[in-house]
Short mmCIF file of N, CA and C in Angstrom, two decimals:
data_model
loop_
_atom_site.label_atom_id
_atom_site.label_comp_id
_atom_site.label_asym_id
_atom_site.label_seq_id
_atom_site.Cartn_x
_atom_site.Cartn_y
_atom_site.Cartn_z
N MET E 1 -52.42 -13.27 -50.85
CA MET E 1 -52.40 -13.67 -50.14
C MET E 1 -51.84 -13.95 -49.13
N GLN E 2 -50.72 -14.87 -49.60
CA GLN E 2 -49.71 -15.91 -48.92
C GLN E 2 -48.36 -14.65 -48.99
N THR E 3 -48.64 -13.76 -49.76
CA THR E 3 -47.19 -12.82 -49.80
C THR E 3 -47.42 -11.85 -48.78
N GLN E 4 -48.15 -11.58 -48.82
CA GLN E 4 -49.09 -10.35 -47.44
C GLN E 4 -48.94 -11.02 -46.08
N ALA E 5 -49.03 -12.41 -45.83
CA ALA E 5 -48.71 -13.03 -44.83
C ALA E 5 -47.44 -13.44 -44.82
N ALA E 6 -47.16 -14.05 -45.51
CA ALA E 6 -45.63 -13.90 -45.08
C ALA E 6 -44.66 -12.36 -45.09
N SER E 7 -45.04 -10.99 -45.41
CA SER E 7 -44.84 -10.12 -45.54
C SER E 7 -45.07 -9.83 -43.61
N LYS E 8 -45.91 -10.00 -43.11
CA LYS E 8 -46.59 -10.17 -41.85
C LYS E 8 -45.64 -10.52 -40.94
N SER E 9 -44.95 -11.42 -41.30
CA SER E 9 -44.57 -12.46 -40.43
C SER E 9 -43.38 -12.19 -40.36
N GLY E 10 -42.02 -11.42 -41.94
CA GLY E 10 -40.76 -10.88 -41.46
C GLY E 10 -41.06 -9.67 -40.94
N GLY E 11 -42.19 -9.36 -40.87
CA GLY E 11 -42.03 -7.87 -39.96
C GLY E 11 -42.05 -7.80 -38.49
N SER E 12 -42.86 -8.64 -38.07
CA SER E 12 -43.37 -9.11 -37.23
C SER E 12 -41.86 -10.05 -36.47
N ARG E 13 -41.20 -10.18 -36.75
CA ARG E 13 -39.75 -11.08 -36.74
C ARG E 13 -39.18 -9.47 -36.60
N ILE E 14 -38.83 -9.09 -37.49
CA ILE E 14 -38.15 -8.10 -37.57
C ILE E 14 -38.23 -7.06 -36.00
N ILE E 15 -39.54 -6.88 -35.87
CA ILE E 15 -39.88 -5.81 -34.79
C ILE E 15 -39.44 -6.97 -33.21
N VAL E 16 -39.24 -8.21 -33.55
CA VAL E 16 -39.00 -9.03 -32.19
C VAL E 16 -37.55 -8.79 -32.13
N MET E 17 -36.96 -8.96 -33.25
CA MET E 17 -35.54 -8.86 -33.62
C MET E 17 -35.02 -7.46 -32.58
N LEU E 18 -35.55 -6.38 -33.20
CA LEU E 18 -35.26 -5.00 -32.96
C LEU E 18 -35.73 -4.99 -31.31
N ILE E 19 -36.57 -5.30 -31.19
CA ILE E 19 -36.81 -5.37 -29.06
C ILE E 19 -36.17 -5.54 -28.30
N VAL E 20 -35.33 -7.30 -29.16
CA VAL E 20 -33.97 -7.89 -28.07
C VAL E 20 -32.76 -6.98 -28.13
N MET E 21 -32.88 -6.53 -29.45
CA MET E 21 -31.91 -5.68 -29.58
C MET E 21 -31.72 -4.48 -28.65
N VAL E 22 -33.26 -3.81 -28.17
CA VAL E 22 -33.05 -2.67 -27.79
C VAL E 22 -32.83 -3.13 -25.88
N VAL E 23 -33.25 -4.53 -25.92
CA VAL E 23 -33.28 -4.66 -24.06
C VAL E 23 -31.83 -5.34 -23.91
N ALA E 24 -31.09 -5.95 -25.15
CA ALA E 24 -29.30 -6.18 -25.09
C ALA E 24 -29.19 -4.43 -25.30
N MET E 25 -29.46 -3.58 -25.54
CA MET E 25 -27.89 -3.01 -25.33
C MET E 25 -28.64 -1.96 -24.14
N GLY E 26 -29.42 -1.50 -23.48
CA GLY E 26 -29.86 -1.49 -22.67
C GLY E 26 -29.63 -2.22 -21.24
N GLY E 27 -29.09 -3.54 -21.03
CA GLY E 27 -28.57 -4.18 -20.83
C GLY E 27 -27.32 -3.99 -20.20
N GLY E 28 -26.79 -3.84 -21.31
CA GLY E 28 -24.98 -3.17 -21.46
C GLY E 28 -25.12 -1.98 -21.05
N ILE E 29 -26.18 -1.00 -21.10
CA ILE E 29 -26.20 -0.21 -20.86
C ILE E 29 -26.18 0.29 -19.44
N PHE E 30 -26.92 -0.40 -18.90
CA PHE E 30 -27.15 -0.43 -17.51
C PHE E 30 -25.76 -0.98 -16.22
N VAL E 31 -25.20 -1.96 -17.19
CA VAL E 31 -23.99 -2.71 -16.54
C VAL E 31 -22.65 -2.04 -16.84
N SER E 32 -22.91 -0.89 -18.11
CA SER E 32 -21.37 0.15 -17.99
C SER E 32 -22.09 1.15 -16.99
N PHE E 33 -22.76 0.94 -16.91
CA PHE E 33 -23.44 3.10 -15.59
C PHE E 33 -23.18 2.32 -14.22
N LYS E 34 -23.28 0.80 -13.90
CA LYS E 34 -22.99 0.68 -13.03
C LYS E 34 -21.68 0.36 -12.76
N LEU E 35 -20.77 -0.24 -13.50
CA LEU E 35 -19.30 -0.14 -13.24
C LEU E 35 -18.84 1.14 -12.86
N LEU E 36 -19.32 2.12 -14.29
CA LEU E 36 -18.61 3.74 -13.80
C LEU E 36 -18.74 4.33 -11.99
N ARG E 37 -20.25 3.85 -12.18
CA ARG E 37 -20.83 4.37 -11.18
C ARG E 37 -20.02 3.73 -10.09
N SER E 38 -19.61 2.30 -9.58
CA SER E 38 -18.95 2.13 -8.40
C SER E 38 -16.96 2.36 -8.71
N ALA E 39 -16.60 3.08 -10.06
CA ALA E 39 -15.55 3.84 -10.08
C ALA E 39 -15.97 4.98 -9.87
N SER E 40 -16.78 5.42 -10.19
CA SER E 40 -16.79 7.40 -9.49
C SER E 40 -17.34 7.51 -7.76
N GLY E 41 -17.00 8.40 -7.37
CA GLY E 41 -16.74 9.16 -6.01
C GLY E 41 -15.41 8.43 -5.42
N LYS E 42 -14.19 7.80 -6.08
CA LYS E 42 -12.61 7.65 -5.28
C LYS E 42 -12.17 8.49 -5.58
N THR E 43 -11.54 9.16 -4.60
CA THR E 43 -10.56 9.77 -4.69
C THR E 43 -9.28 9.21 -4.53
N ASP E 44 -8.15 9.89 -5.26
CA ASP E 44 -7.24 9.25 -5.09
C ASP E 44 -6.15 9.99 -3.88
N VAL E 45 -5.54 9.46 -3.07
CA VAL E 45 -4.96 9.93 -1.96
C VAL E 45 -3.91 9.68 -1.36
N GLY E 46 -3.06 9.22 -3.13
CA GLY E 46 -1.61 8.71 -2.72
C GLY E 46 -0.62 9.30 -2.31
N ASP E 47 -0.96 10.39 -3.09
CA ASP E 47 0.15 11.77 -3.09
C ASP E 47 -0.15 12.62 -1.99
N LEU E 48 -1.14 12.64 -0.85
CA LEU E 48 -0.64 13.26 0.34
C LEU E 48 0.08 13.02 1.45
N GLU E 49 0.97 13.93 1.67
CA GLU E 49 1.91 14.06 2.52
C GLU E 49 1.80 13.06 4.39
N ALA E 50 0.54 12.88 4.52
CA ALA E 50 0.52 12.06 5.69
C ALA E 50 0.83 10.75 5.13
N LEU E 51 0.54 10.03 3.50
CA LEU E 51 0.50 9.10 3.44
C LEU E 51 2.04 8.50 2.81
N ALA E 52 3.27 9.40 3.16
CA ALA E 52 4.20 9.25 2.42
C ALA E 52 4.92 7.88 3.00
N SER E 53 4.88 7.55 4.68
CA SER E 53 5.35 6.79 5.04
C SER E 53 4.74 4.93 4.49
N VAL E 54 3.53 4.96 4.15
CA VAL E 54 2.80 4.13 3.63
C VAL E 54 2.95 4.19 2.21
N GLN E 55 3.25 5.42 1.27
CA GLN E 55 3.49 5.10 0.10
C GLN E 55 4.80 4.33 -0.26
N ALA E 56 6.30 4.56 0.73
CA ALA E 56 7.48 4.71 0.43
C ALA E 56 7.27 2.83 0.95
N GLN E 57 6.37 2.32 2.11
CA GLN E 57 6.69 1.04 2.32
C GLN E 57 5.95 0.35 0.70
N LEU E 58 4.74 0.06 0.50
CA LEU E 58 4.45 -0.03 -0.50
C LEU E 58 4.54 -0.22 -1.40
N ARG E 59 5.93 0.55 -1.91
CA ARG E 59 6.61 0.43 -2.75
C ARG E 59 7.42 -1.00 -3.07
N ALA E 60 8.00 -1.51 -2.00
CA ALA E 60 8.09 -2.79 -2.38
C ALA E 60 7.47 -3.70 -2.70
N VAL E 61 6.18 -3.66 -2.49
CA VAL E 61 5.21 -4.83 -2.94
C VAL E 61 5.11 -5.50 -4.31
N ASP E 62 5.58 -6.33 -4.37
CA ASP E 62 5.22 -7.06 -6.04
C ASP E 62 4.36 -7.21 -6.67
N GLY E 63 3.34 -6.18 -6.69
CA GLY E 63 2.32 -6.08 -7.46
C GLY E 63 1.60 -4.84 -8.23
N CYS E 64 0.45 -4.77 -8.83
CA CYS E 64 0.34 -3.70 -8.87
C CYS E 64 -1.37 -2.96 -8.89
N ARG E 65 -1.72 -3.93 -8.19
CA ARG E 65 -3.08 -3.82 -7.06
C ARG E 65 -3.39 -4.22 -6.14
N ILE E 66 -3.58 -3.04 -5.10
CA ILE E 66 -4.04 -3.64 -3.62
C ILE E 66 -5.53 -3.82 -3.08
N THR E 67 -6.39 -4.30 -2.84
CA THR E 67 -7.46 -3.88 -2.26
C THR E 67 -7.80 -4.62 -1.41
N TYR E 68 -8.64 -3.96 -0.28
CA TYR E 68 -9.14 -3.99 0.70
C TYR E 68 -10.82 -3.88 0.87
N ASN E 69 -11.58 -4.70 1.37
CA ASN E 69 -12.50 -4.16 1.89
C ASN E 69 -13.45 -3.35 0.89
N HIS E 70 -13.36 -3.39 -0.60
CA HIS E 70 -14.15 -3.11 -1.63
C HIS E 70 -15.97 -3.89 -2.43
N TRP E 71 -15.82 -4.75 -1.66
CA TRP E 71 -16.87 -5.66 -2.20
C TRP E 71 -18.13 -4.68 -1.79
N PRO E 72 -19.41 -5.25 -3.17
CA PRO E 72 -20.50 -4.51 -2.72
C PRO E 72 -21.22 -4.80 -1.90
N ARG E 73 -21.02 -6.05 -1.52
CA ARG E 73 -22.13 -7.02 -0.68
C ARG E 73 -21.74 -6.96 0.43
N SER E 74 -22.47 -6.72 1.50
CA SER E 74 -22.05 -6.73 3.35
C SER E 74 -21.49 -8.31 3.29
N HIS E 75 -21.57 -9.07 2.62
CA HIS E 75 -21.91 -10.76 3.10
C HIS E 75 -20.24 -10.91 2.69
N HIS E 76 -20.54 -10.55 1.55
CA HIS E 76 -18.49 -10.53 0.94
C HIS E 76 -17.76 -10.15 2.14
N ARG E 77 -18.01 -8.59 2.05
CA ARG E 77 -17.27 -7.53 2.82
C ARG E 77 -17.17 -8.45 4.33
N GLN E 78 -17.66 -8.81 5.01
CA GLN E 78 -17.36 -10.08 5.89
C GLN E 78 -16.89 -10.89 6.07
N MET E 79 -16.92 -12.05 4.60
CA MET E 79 -16.10 -12.87 4.41
C MET E 79 -14.80 -12.58 3.69
N HIS E 80 -13.88 -11.64 3.79
CA HIS E 80 -12.74 -11.39 2.87
C HIS E 80 -12.30 -10.41 4.56
N ARG E 81 -13.34 -10.00 5.67
CA ARG E 81 -13.05 -8.91 6.41
C ARG E 81 -11.56 -9.24 6.61
N LEU E 82 -10.50 -10.24 6.54
CA LEU E 82 -9.61 -10.26 7.03
C LEU E 82 -8.59 -10.58 5.88
N SER E 83 -8.80 -10.37 4.81
CA SER E 83 -7.97 -10.83 3.57
C SER E 83 -7.94 -9.57 3.25
N VAL E 84 -6.28 -9.22 2.14
CA VAL E 84 -5.93 -8.33 1.41
C VAL E 84 -5.79 -8.75 -0.20
N PHE E 85 -5.92 -8.22 -1.00
CA PHE E 85 -5.69 -8.77 -2.12
C PHE E 85 -4.57 -8.22 -2.94
N VAL E 86 -3.81 -8.63 -3.61
CA VAL E 86 -2.43 -8.23 -4.17
C VAL E 86 -2.38 -8.85 -5.91
N THR E 87 -2.81 -8.23 -6.52
CA THR E 87 -2.72 -8.62 -7.89
C THR E 87 -1.34 -8.01 -8.98
N PRO E 88 -0.79 -9.30 -9.48
CA PRO E 88 0.48 -8.74 -9.94
C PRO E 88 0.47 -7.71 -10.86
N CYS E 89 1.19 -7.50 -11.31
CA CYS E 89 1.98 -6.11 -12.42
C CYS E 89 1.64 -7.19 -13.87
N GLY E 90 0.79 -7.05 -15.07
CA GLY E 90 0.71 -7.81 -15.99
C GLY E 90 -0.60 -8.47 -15.89
N ALA E 91 -0.86 -9.05 -14.71
CA ALA E 91 -2.49 -9.66 -14.53
C ALA E 91 -3.27 -9.34 -15.54
N SER E 92 -4.21 -9.82 -15.89
CA SER E 92 -5.88 -9.61 -17.15
C SER E 92 -6.65 -10.54 -16.86
N GLY E 93 -8.06 -9.92 -17.80
CA GLY E 93 -8.77 -10.44 -17.51
C GLY E 93 -9.78 -10.41 -16.61
N ILE E 94 -11.25 -10.38 -16.60
CA ILE E 94 -12.49 -9.75 -15.49
C ILE E 94 -12.05 -9.89 -14.39
N ALA E 95 -11.57 -11.20 -14.55
CA ALA E 95 -10.95 -11.34 -12.77
C ALA E 95 -9.75 -12.09 -12.56
N PRO E 96 -8.50 -11.50 -12.29
CA PRO E 96 -7.23 -11.81 -12.85
C PRO E 96 -6.90 -12.42 -11.51
N ASP E 97 -6.24 -13.64 -11.49
CA ASP E 97 -5.47 -14.09 -10.22
C ASP E 97 -5.15 -13.25 -9.34
N SER E 98 -5.26 -12.94 -7.41
CA SER E 98 -4.83 -12.06 -6.86
C SER E 98 -4.55 -13.37 -5.49
N ALA E 99 -3.21 -12.46 -5.50
CA ALA E 99 -2.65 -13.04 -4.10
C ALA E 99 -3.63 -13.03 -2.61
N LYS E 100 -3.70 -13.62 -1.41
CA LYS E 100 -4.65 -13.30 -0.60
C LYS E 100 -3.79 -13.47 0.67
N VAL E 101 -3.51 -12.11 0.94
CA VAL E 101 -2.90 -11.86 1.94
C VAL E 101 -3.79 -11.71 3.46
N LYS E 102 -3.09 -13.12 4.37
CA LYS E 102 -4.08 -12.88 5.52
C LYS E 102 -3.61 -11.82 6.81
N LEU E 103 -4.92 -10.96 7.11
CA LEU E 103 -4.68 -9.90 8.44
C LEU E 103 -4.96 -10.55 9.36
N PRO E 104 -3.71 -9.83 10.40
CA PRO E 104 -4.02 -10.94 12.11
C PRO E 104 -5.73 -10.92 12.40
N ASP E 105 -6.10 -11.72 13.54
CA ASP E 105 -7.38 -11.93 14.10
C ASP E 105 -7.56 -10.92 14.70
N SER E 106 -6.90 -10.14 15.29
CA SER E 106 -7.19 -9.04 16.01
C SER E 106 -7.47 -7.48 14.84
N TRP E 107 -7.04 -7.81 14.19
CA TRP E 107 -7.44 -6.49 13.01
C TRP E 107 -9.01 -5.71 13.52
N ALA E 108 -8.44 -4.89 13.53
CA ALA E 108 -10.13 -3.67 13.85
C ALA E 108 -9.53 -2.48 13.09
N HIS E 109 -9.72 -2.44 11.95
CA HIS E 109 -10.01 -1.34 10.68
C HIS E 109 -10.93 -2.08 10.00
N ASP E 110 -12.01 -2.26 10.33
CA ASP E 110 -13.12 -2.80 9.44
C ASP E 110 -14.08 -1.61 8.94
N ALA E 111 -14.02 -0.65 9.35
CA ALA E 111 -14.36 0.41 8.44
C ALA E 111 -13.41 1.04 7.35
N LEU E 112 -11.92 0.58 7.12
CA LEU E 112 -11.03 0.74 5.89
C LEU E 112 -11.88 0.11 4.36
N ALA E 113 -11.50 1.15 3.83
CA ALA E 113 -12.04 0.26 2.04
C ALA E 113 -10.88 1.46 0.89
N PHE E 114 -10.14 0.40 0.92
CA PHE E 114 -9.45 0.58 -0.09
C PHE E 114 -9.11 0.37 -1.21
N GLU E 115 -8.74 0.78 -2.77
CA GLU E 115 -8.17 0.01 -3.61
C GLU E 115 -6.84 0.92 -4.26
N ALA E 116 -5.87 0.11 -4.19
CA ALA E 116 -4.17 0.84 -4.76
C ALA E 116 -4.18 0.18 -6.01
N GLU E 117 -4.02 0.97 -6.58
CA GLU E 117 -3.52 0.78 -8.43
C GLU E 117 -1.82 1.52 -8.85
N ARG E 118 -1.35 -0.15 -9.47
CA ARG E 118 -0.13 1.68 -10.49
C ARG E 118 -0.41 0.74 -11.43
N SER E 119 0.81 1.28 -12.79
CA SER E 119 1.44 0.61 -13.60
C SER E 119 2.65 -0.53 -13.93
N SER E 120 3.28 0.00 -13.31
CA SER E 120 4.38 -1.12 -12.74
C SER E 120 4.73 -0.88 -11.55
N VAL E 121 6.01 -1.92 -10.91
CA VAL E 121 6.56 -1.50 -9.90
C VAL E 121 7.56 -0.21 -9.13
N THR E 122 7.09 -0.23 -10.68
CA THR E 122 8.91 1.05 -10.42
C THR E 122 7.52 2.77 -10.06
N ASP E 123 6.46 2.33 -10.03
CA ASP E 123 5.48 3.73 -10.15
C ASP E 123 5.01 3.98 -8.94
N ASP E 124 4.92 4.92 -8.23
CA ASP E 124 4.07 5.29 -7.02
C ASP E 124 2.16 4.90 -6.84
N TRP E 125 1.88 4.72 -5.91
CA TRP E 125 0.49 4.04 -5.73
C TRP E 125 -0.77 4.78 -5.86
N ALA E 126 -1.49 4.48 -6.70
CA ALA E 126 -2.81 5.75 -6.60
C ALA E 126 -3.18 5.07 -5.33
N ILE E 127 -3.80 5.74 -4.39
CA ILE E 127 -4.44 5.02 -3.22
C ILE E 127 -6.35 5.70 -3.53
N LEU E 128 -6.61 4.68 -4.28
CA LEU E 128 -8.12 5.32 -4.24
C LEU E 128 -9.08 5.16 -3.39
N VAL E 129 -10.45 5.55 -2.30
CA VAL E 129 -10.67 5.72 -1.77
C VAL E 129 -12.28 6.27 -1.68
N ASN E 130 -12.92 6.32 -1.35
CA ASN E 130 -14.28 6.64 -1.19
C ASN E 130 -14.45 7.71 0.09
N SER E 131 -13.93 9.27 0.12
CA SER E 131 -14.00 9.73 1.06
C SER E 131 -15.35 10.69 1.49
N GLU E 132 -16.59 9.87 0.99
CA GLU E 132 -17.59 10.17 1.59
C GLU E 132 -18.14 9.23 2.17
N ALA E 133 -17.20 7.75 2.67
CA ALA E 133 -17.39 6.57 3.54
C ALA E 133 -16.67 6.42 4.22
N VAL E 134 -15.64 6.78 3.85
CA VAL E 134 -14.38 6.23 4.73
C VAL E 134 -13.24 7.60 5.11
N PRO E 135 -13.56 7.96 6.61
CA PRO E 135 -12.96 8.97 7.04
C PRO E 135 -11.32 8.84 6.84
N PHE E 136 -10.72 10.06 6.75
CA PHE E 136 -9.55 9.85 6.47
C PHE E 136 -8.38 9.31 7.69
N PRO E 137 -9.20 9.94 9.14
CA PRO E 137 -7.87 9.55 10.02
C PRO E 137 -8.68 7.74 10.17
N VAL E 138 -8.90 7.22 9.47
CA VAL E 138 -9.80 6.26 9.53
C VAL E 138 -8.59 4.84 8.92
N LEU E 139 -8.93 5.81 7.39
CA LEU E 139 -7.75 6.06 6.36
C LEU E 139 -6.33 5.72 6.65
N LEU E 140 -5.88 6.59 7.46
CA LEU E 140 -4.37 6.78 7.54
C LEU E 140 -4.18 5.45 8.94
N ALA E 141 -4.88 5.59 9.91
CA ALA E 141 -4.77 4.89 10.94
C ALA E 141 -4.40 3.22 10.37
N GLY E 142 -5.64 2.40 9.52
CA GLY E 142 -5.21 1.32 8.64
C GLY E 142 -4.79 0.39 7.77
N LEU E 143 -4.19 2.04 6.58
CA LEU E 143 -3.08 1.87 5.77
C LEU E 143 -1.63 1.84 6.76
N THR E 144 -1.56 2.30 8.07
CA THR E 144 -0.36 2.12 8.20
C THR E 144 -0.06 1.24 9.10
N GLU E 145 -1.27 0.47 9.49
CA GLU E 145 -0.68 -1.02 10.23
C GLU E 145 -1.13 -1.87 8.65
N LEU E 146 -1.70 -1.67 7.81
CA LEU E 146 -1.82 -3.14 6.96
C LEU E 146 -0.82 -2.29 6.31
N ALA E 147 0.19 -1.75 5.68
CA ALA E 147 1.34 -1.73 4.78
C ALA E 147 2.40 -2.74 5.04
N PRO E 148 3.11 -2.40 6.58
CA PRO E 148 3.97 -3.61 6.82
C PRO E 148 3.85 -5.13 6.82
N ILE E 149 2.66 -5.09 7.01
CA ILE E 149 1.74 -6.92 6.93
C ILE E 149 1.92 -7.11 5.38
N VAL E 150 1.43 -6.10 4.83
CA VAL E 150 1.11 -6.54 3.12
C VAL E 150 2.45 -6.57 2.50
N VAL E 151 3.33 -5.82 2.92
CA VAL E 151 4.84 -6.12 2.28
C VAL E 151 5.75 -7.34 2.68
N ARG E 152 5.78 -7.79 3.96
CA ARG E 152 5.90 -8.64 4.97
C ARG E 152 5.21 -10.29 4.11
N GLU E 153 4.10 -10.33 3.91
CA GLU E 153 3.31 -11.64 3.47
C GLU E 153 2.64 -11.71 2.10
N THR E 154 3.58 -10.61 1.29
CA THR E 154 2.79 -10.96 -0.14
C THR E 154 4.20 -11.33 -0.71
N PRO E 155 5.29 -11.78 -0.70
CA PRO E 155 5.70 -12.80 -1.09
C PRO E 155 5.40 -14.18 -1.42
N GLY E 156 4.97 -14.57 0.03
CA GLY E 156 4.15 -15.84 0.46
C GLY E 156 3.01 -15.92 -0.49
N ALA E 157 2.26 -15.21 0.05
CA ALA E 157 1.08 -15.01 -0.67
C ALA E 157 1.03 -15.22 -2.50
N MET E 158 2.08 -14.65 -3.03
CA MET E 158 2.23 -15.01 -4.59
C MET E 158 2.50 -16.03 -4.80
N ALA E 159 4.00 -16.65 -4.20
CA ALA E 159 3.87 -17.87 -4.33
C ALA E 159 3.28 -19.02 -4.10
N LYS E 160 2.18 -18.71 -2.83
CA LYS E 160 1.23 -19.29 -3.11
C LYS E 160 0.25 -19.42 -4.16
N MET E 161 0.10 -18.34 -4.30
CA MET E 161 -1.23 -18.31 -5.56
C MET E 161 -0.57 -19.05 -6.92
N ARG E 162 0.76 -19.02 -7.48
CA ARG E 162 1.41 -19.36 -8.04
C ARG E 162 1.58 -20.95 -8.48
N ALA E 163 2.12 -21.25 -7.10
CA ALA E 163 1.53 -22.58 -6.77
C ALA E 163 0.46 -23.35 -7.51
N ASP E 164 -0.88 -22.65 -6.81
CA ASP E 164 -2.04 -23.04 -7.17
C ASP E 164 -2.05 -23.05 -8.01
N LYS E 165 -2.34 -21.95 -8.31
CA LYS E 165 -2.53 -21.87 -10.05
C LYS E 165 -2.09 -23.23 -11.14
N ALA E 166 -1.02 -23.41 -10.86
CA ALA E 166 0.10 -24.49 -11.97
C ALA E 166 -0.41 -25.61 -11.67
N GLU E 167 -1.05 -25.57 -9.96
CA GLU E 167 -1.36 -27.08 -9.93
C GLU E 167 -2.70 -27.00 -10.23
N GLY E 168 -3.88 -26.01 -10.31
CA GLY E 168 -4.63 -26.67 -10.93
C GLY E 168 -4.59 -26.71 -12.32
N ASP E 169 -3.40 -25.90 -13.38
CA ASP E 169 -3.53 -26.22 -14.57
C ASP E 169 -3.06 -27.34 -15.02
N ALA E 170 -2.16 -28.01 -14.28
CA ALA E 170 -1.83 -29.10 -14.26
C ALA E 170 -2.76 -30.54 -14.39
N LYS E 171 -4.04 -29.95 -13.22
CA LYS E 171 -4.79 -30.74 -12.96
C LYS E 171 -5.62 -30.96 -14.37
N TYR E 172 -6.05 -29.97 -14.69
CA TYR E 172 -6.97 -29.64 -15.60
C TYR E 172 -6.07 -29.63 -17.26
N GLU E 173 -4.38 -29.87 -17.36
CA GLU E 173 -4.32 -30.56 -18.45
C GLU E 173 -4.25 -32.16 -18.46
N GLU E 174 -3.94 -32.60 -17.10
CA GLU E 174 -4.40 -34.26 -16.99
C GLU E 174 -5.85 -34.64 -17.01
N GLY E 175 -6.48 -34.21 -16.48
CA GLY E 175 -8.12 -34.16 -16.94
C GLY E 175 -8.30 -34.20 -19.28
N LEU E 176 -7.81 -33.55 -19.39
CA LEU E 176 -7.95 -33.12 -21.14
C LEU E 176 -7.23 -34.42 -21.52
N ARG E 177 -5.93 -34.89 -20.87
CA ARG E 177 -5.10 -35.98 -21.44
C ARG E 177 -6.22 -37.28 -21.40
N GLN E 178 -6.96 -37.05 -20.08
CA GLN E 178 -7.42 -38.25 -19.38
C GLN E 178 -8.51 -38.68 -20.49
N ARG E 179 -9.48 -37.59 -20.74
CA ARG E 179 -10.28 -37.59 -21.59
C ARG E 179 -10.33 -37.91 -23.15
N GLU E 180 -9.40 -37.22 -23.40
CA GLU E 180 -9.03 -38.21 -24.81
C GLU E 180 -8.33 -39.39 -24.82
N GLN E 181 -7.76 -39.56 -24.16
CA GLN E 181 -7.33 -41.21 -23.63
C GLN E 181 -8.57 -41.98 -24.17
N GLN E 182 -9.78 -41.78 -23.06
CA GLN E 182 -10.91 -42.17 -23.03
C GLN E 182 -11.33 -42.65 -24.06
N ARG E 183 -11.61 -41.49 -24.67
CA ARG E 183 -12.51 -41.17 -25.97
C ARG E 183 -11.64 -41.77 -26.95
N GLN E 184 -9.78 -42.07 -26.95
CA GLN E 184 -9.41 -42.32 -28.27
C GLN E 184 -10.34 -44.26 -27.65
N GLN E 185 -9.63 -44.96 -26.39
CA GLN E 185 -10.31 -45.79 -26.63
C GLN E 185 -11.42 -46.40 -26.24
N ASN E 186 -12.12 -45.48 -26.29
CA ASN E 186 -13.34 -46.07 -26.50
C ASN E 186 -14.01 -46.20 -28.48
N GLN E 187 -13.00 -45.46 -28.90
CA GLN E 187 -13.20 -45.18 -30.44
C GLN E 187 -12.48 -46.68 -30.66
N ASP E 188 -11.80 -46.86 -30.12
CA ASP E 188 -10.61 -48.22 -30.71
C ASP E 188 -11.73 -49.42 -30.08
N SER E 189 -12.46 -49.65 -29.66
CA SER E 189 -13.00 -50.69 -29.10
C SER E 189 -14.09 -51.19 -29.86
N TYR E 190 -14.23 -50.38 -31.11
CA TYR E 190 -15.41 -50.58 -31.99
C TYR E 190 -15.01 -51.85 -33.51
N PRO E 191 -14.81 -52.85 -33.24
CA PRO E 191 -14.84 -53.57 -34.16
C PRO E 191 -14.15 -53.07 -35.83
N SER E 192 -13.45 -53.53 -36.58
CA SER E 192 -13.38 -52.58 -37.55
C SER E 192 -14.22 -53.39 -38.73
N ARG E 193 -14.33 -52.33 -39.75
CA ARG E 193 -15.45 -52.87 -41.01
C ARG E 193 -14.41 -53.63 -41.78
#
């Protein structure tokens, strides 16, 4: 009788574990689908003759990724309407550090949305755009105005990003050092036996 109850208990645990695994896998598949779907629908227009001057200008940018207005939610798009993000080559992680290039207040190309990427600073840019959402004249006008701004402002923005990161890392290290010092002081405050 007892073994039968234990067997039922073990069986129900296995069922619960299987359900949890299926739900977790389903969540992973959902996230993967969303990521693939967000990347799909984008066309590389970097090799179009009409964008040759943009491509030539952007070659000078010290980075491997440029994004503008790629946010999936409208409140993020509005928040970053005057910002272009440039990610240095070799940056890694889910959310790598990016330099924020400010656009002028007179910027009038809100309908523009694109991502540009390349493997190294010697490569041409793949300019990815959702051709169903962004008309080519909007892309051309926006990139033509944006390219010289990005080329001019990226070095300063990269320097600021690196300085901010170094300052943040230094504060973090100092915090760790202070916590360790406090831990040691707390431990040393007890009388020896």
